[in-house]
GROMACS .gro file of C-alpha atoms in nm:
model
  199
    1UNK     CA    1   3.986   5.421  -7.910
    2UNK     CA    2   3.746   5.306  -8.172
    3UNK     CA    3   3.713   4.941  -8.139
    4UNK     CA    4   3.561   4.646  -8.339
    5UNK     CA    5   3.419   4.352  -8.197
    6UNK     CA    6   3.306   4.072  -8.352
    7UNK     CA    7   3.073   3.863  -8.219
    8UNK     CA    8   2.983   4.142  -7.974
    9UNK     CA    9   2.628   3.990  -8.007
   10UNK     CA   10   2.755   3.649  -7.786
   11UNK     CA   11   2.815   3.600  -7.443
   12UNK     CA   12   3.108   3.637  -7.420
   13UNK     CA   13   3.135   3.922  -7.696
   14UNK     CA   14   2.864   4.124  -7.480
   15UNK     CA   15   3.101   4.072  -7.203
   16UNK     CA   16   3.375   4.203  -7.376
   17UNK     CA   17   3.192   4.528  -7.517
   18UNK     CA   18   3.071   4.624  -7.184
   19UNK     CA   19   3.435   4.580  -7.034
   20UNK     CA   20   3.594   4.807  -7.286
   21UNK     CA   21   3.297   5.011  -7.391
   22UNK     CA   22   3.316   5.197  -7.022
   23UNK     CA   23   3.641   5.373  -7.223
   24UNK     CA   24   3.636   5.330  -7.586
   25UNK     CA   25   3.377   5.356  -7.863
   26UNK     CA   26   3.256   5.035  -7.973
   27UNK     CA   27   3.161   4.905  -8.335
   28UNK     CA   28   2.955   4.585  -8.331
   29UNK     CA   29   2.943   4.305  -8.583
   30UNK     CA   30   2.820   3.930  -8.603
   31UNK     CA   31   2.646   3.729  -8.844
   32UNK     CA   32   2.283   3.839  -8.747
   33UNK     CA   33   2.323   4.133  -8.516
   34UNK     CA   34   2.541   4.428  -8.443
   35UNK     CA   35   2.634   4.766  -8.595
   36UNK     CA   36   2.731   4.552  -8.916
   37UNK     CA   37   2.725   4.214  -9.062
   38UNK     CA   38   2.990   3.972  -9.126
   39UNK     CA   39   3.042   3.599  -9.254
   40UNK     CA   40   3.395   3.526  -9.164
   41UNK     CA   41   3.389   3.224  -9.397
   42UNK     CA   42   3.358   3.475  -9.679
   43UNK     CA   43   3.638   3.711  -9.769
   44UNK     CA   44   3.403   3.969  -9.936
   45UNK     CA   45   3.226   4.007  -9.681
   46UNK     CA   46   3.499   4.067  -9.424
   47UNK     CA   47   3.639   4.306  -9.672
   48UNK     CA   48   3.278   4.487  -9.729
   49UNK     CA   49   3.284   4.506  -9.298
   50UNK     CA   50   3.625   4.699  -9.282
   51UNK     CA   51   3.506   4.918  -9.588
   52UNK     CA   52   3.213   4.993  -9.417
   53UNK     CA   53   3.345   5.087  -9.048
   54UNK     CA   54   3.671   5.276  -9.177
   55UNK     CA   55   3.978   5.334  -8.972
   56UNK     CA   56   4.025   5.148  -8.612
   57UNK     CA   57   4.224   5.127  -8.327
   58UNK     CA   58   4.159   4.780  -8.231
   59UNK     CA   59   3.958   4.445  -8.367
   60UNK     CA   60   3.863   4.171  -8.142
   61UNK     CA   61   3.711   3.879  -8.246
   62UNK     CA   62   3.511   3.647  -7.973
   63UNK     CA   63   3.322   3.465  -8.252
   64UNK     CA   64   3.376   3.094  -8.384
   65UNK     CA   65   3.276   2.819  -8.433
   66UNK     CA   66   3.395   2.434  -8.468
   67UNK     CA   67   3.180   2.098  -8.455
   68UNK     CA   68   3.233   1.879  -8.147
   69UNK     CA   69   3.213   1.520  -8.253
   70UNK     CA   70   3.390   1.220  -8.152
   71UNK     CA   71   3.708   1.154  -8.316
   72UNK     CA   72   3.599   0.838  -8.546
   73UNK     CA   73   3.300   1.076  -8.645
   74UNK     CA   74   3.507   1.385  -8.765
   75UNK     CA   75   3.518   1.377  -9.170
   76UNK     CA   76   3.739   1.600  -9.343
   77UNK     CA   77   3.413   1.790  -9.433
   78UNK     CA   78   3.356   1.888  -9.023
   79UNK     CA   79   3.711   1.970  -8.987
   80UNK     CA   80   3.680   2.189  -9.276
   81UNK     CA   81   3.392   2.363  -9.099
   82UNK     CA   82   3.583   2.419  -8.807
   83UNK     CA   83   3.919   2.539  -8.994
   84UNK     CA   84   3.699   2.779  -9.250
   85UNK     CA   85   3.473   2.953  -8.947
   86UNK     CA   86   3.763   2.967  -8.654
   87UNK     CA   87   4.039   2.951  -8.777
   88UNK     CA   88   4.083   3.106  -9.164
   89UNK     CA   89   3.774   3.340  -9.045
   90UNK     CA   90   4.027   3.505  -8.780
   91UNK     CA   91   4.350   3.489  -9.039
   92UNK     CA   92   4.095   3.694  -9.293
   93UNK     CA   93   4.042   3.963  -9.036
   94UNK     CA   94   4.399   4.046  -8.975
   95UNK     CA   95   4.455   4.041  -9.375
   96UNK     CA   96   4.161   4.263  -9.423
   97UNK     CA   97   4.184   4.470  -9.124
   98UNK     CA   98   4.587   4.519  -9.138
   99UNK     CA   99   4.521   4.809  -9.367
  100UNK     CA  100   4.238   4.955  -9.127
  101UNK     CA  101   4.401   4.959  -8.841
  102UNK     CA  102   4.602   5.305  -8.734
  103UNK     CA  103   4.958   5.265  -8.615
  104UNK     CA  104   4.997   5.121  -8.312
  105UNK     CA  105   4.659   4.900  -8.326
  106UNK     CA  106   4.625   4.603  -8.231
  107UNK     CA  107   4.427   4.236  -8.299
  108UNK     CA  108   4.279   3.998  -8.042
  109UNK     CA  109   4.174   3.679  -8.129
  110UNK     CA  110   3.998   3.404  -7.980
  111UNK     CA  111   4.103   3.056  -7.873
  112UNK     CA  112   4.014   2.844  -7.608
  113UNK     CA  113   4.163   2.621  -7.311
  114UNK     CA  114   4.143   2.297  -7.533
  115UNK     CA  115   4.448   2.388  -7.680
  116UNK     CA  116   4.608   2.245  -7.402
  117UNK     CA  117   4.319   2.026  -7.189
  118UNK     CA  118   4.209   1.818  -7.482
  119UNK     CA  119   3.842   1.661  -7.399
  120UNK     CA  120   3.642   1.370  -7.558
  121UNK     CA  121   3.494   1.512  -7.876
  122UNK     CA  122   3.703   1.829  -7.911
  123UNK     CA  123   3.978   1.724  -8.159
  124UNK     CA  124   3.880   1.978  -8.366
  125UNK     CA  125   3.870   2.246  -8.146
  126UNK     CA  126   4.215   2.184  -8.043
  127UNK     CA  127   4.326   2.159  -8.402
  128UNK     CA  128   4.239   2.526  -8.447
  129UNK     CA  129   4.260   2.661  -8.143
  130UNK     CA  130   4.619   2.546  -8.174
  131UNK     CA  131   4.667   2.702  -8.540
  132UNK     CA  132   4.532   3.014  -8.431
  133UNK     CA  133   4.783   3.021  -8.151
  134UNK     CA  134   5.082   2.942  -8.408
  135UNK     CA  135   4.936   3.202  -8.611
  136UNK     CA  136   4.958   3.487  -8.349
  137UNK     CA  137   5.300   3.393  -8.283
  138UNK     CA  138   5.427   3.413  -8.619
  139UNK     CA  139   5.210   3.703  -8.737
  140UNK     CA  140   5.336   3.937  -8.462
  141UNK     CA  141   5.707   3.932  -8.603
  142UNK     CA  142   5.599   4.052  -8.892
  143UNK     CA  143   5.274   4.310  -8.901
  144UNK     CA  144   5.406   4.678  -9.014
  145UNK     CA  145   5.339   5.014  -8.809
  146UNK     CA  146   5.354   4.887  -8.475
  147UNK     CA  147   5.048   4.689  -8.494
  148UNK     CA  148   4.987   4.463  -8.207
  149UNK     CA  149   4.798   4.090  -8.225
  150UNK     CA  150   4.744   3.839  -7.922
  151UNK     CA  151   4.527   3.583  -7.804
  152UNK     CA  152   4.277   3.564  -7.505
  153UNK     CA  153   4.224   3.165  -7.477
  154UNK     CA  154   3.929   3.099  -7.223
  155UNK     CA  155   3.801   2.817  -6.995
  156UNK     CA  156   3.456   2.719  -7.078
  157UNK     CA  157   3.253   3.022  -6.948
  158UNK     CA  158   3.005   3.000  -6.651
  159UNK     CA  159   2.705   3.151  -6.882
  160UNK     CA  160   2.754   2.863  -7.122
  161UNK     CA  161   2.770   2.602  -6.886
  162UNK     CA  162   2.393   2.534  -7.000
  163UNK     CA  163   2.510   2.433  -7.363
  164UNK     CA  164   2.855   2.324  -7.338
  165UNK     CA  165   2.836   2.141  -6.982
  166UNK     CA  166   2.839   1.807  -7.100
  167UNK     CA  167   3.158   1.825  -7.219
  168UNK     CA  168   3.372   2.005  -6.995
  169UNK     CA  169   3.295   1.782  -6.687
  170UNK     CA  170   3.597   1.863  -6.405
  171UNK     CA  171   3.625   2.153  -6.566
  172UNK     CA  172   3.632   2.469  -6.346
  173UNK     CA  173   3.434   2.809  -6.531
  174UNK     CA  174   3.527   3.100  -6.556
  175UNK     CA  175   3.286   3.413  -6.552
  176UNK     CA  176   3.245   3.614  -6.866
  177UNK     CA  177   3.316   3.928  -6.714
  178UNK     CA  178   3.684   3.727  -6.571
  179UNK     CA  179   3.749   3.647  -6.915
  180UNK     CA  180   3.665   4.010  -7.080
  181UNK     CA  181   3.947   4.128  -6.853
  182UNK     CA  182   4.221   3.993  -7.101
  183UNK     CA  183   4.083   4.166  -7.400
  184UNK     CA  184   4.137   4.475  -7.224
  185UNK     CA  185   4.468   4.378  -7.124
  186UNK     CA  186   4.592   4.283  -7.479
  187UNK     CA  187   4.389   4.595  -7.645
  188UNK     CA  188   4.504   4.847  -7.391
  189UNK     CA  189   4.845   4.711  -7.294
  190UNK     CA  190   5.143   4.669  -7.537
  191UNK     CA  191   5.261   4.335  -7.576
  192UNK     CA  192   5.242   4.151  -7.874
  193UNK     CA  193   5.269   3.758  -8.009
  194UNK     CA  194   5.105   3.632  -7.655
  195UNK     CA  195   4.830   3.396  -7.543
  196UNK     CA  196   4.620   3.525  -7.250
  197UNK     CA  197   4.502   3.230  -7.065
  198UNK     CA  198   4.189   3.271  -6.863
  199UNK     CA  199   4.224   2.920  -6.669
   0.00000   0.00000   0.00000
């Protein structure tokens, strides 16, 4: 298969393109590395990504990103930030990529265990990890061809432990590599409308 991953340039994107790149060919894009460049708060530029990387068998996205702030500290201007980059950056790639994608294809998306274990600072995060989630449901009963789209939702990873540690205390991560193994379940399986939960 010929694969799209963005974000491929994080950890857990790098993770994810080594897991399936041992059997598929593997396009890479982010924001300052990879085969191409995307902004997933712009439209034009997602657009100007599928242009340039033509038909696909799969997209997976591992990239975005939402502010963590404490509750009485999150303006609507931070949760915008969050909503525009996560969120509405993942909704633009199935609009734009829908077209793209040869029958049968399929969409992964990214979400993240605070859906469900809220912490101290991460309202946001749960606010979109939880749209995306509701979006993956509803967007599954309806994409044409056959096309596929799930979720992998992750624990905090072991390799970011370093950055996001402070948060996530009690918390028990996961490995990269653990996590990469549900992208390759939803890419190279065939159901449709779930969330994988790497807990």
């Amino acid at each position: 298969m010929k694969i799209l991953i963005i974000g491929a340039g994080g950890t857990l994107g790098q993770a994810v393109a080594e897991e399936l790149g041992a059997r598929h060919d593997i396009v890479r894009a982010g924001r300052s590395h990879g085969d191409v460049r995307v902004d997933l708060r712009d439209a034009g530029s997602v657009e100007s990504m599928f242009r340039d990387v033509g038909d696909l068998d799969a997209v997976v996205c591992t990239a975005g990103k939402v502010p963590f702030a404490p509750l009485a500290d999150l303006d609507e201007a931070k949760y915008l930030d969050g909503v525009q980059d996560k969120l509405m950056g993942q909704v633009r790639l199935v609009q734009a990529g829908t077209p793209r994608l040869r029958d049968g294809g399929s969409f992964t998306l990214i979400t993240g265990i605070l859906t469900e274990q809220p912490i101290l600072a991460g309202a946001c995060a749960s606010l979109v990890n939880g749209a995306v989630e509701a979006f993956v449901r509803a967007a599954a009963i309806e994409l044409p061809r056959g096309i596929r789209i799930n979720a992998v939702s992750p624990n905090v990873l072991v390799e970011s432990m370093g950055s996001y540690g402070s948060f996530f205390r009690g918390f028990e991560p996961v490995p990269a590599a653990r996590a990469a193994l549900a992208f390759s379940r939803s890419v190279e399986g065939r159901q449709t409308g779930q969330v994988y939960k790497v807990w």
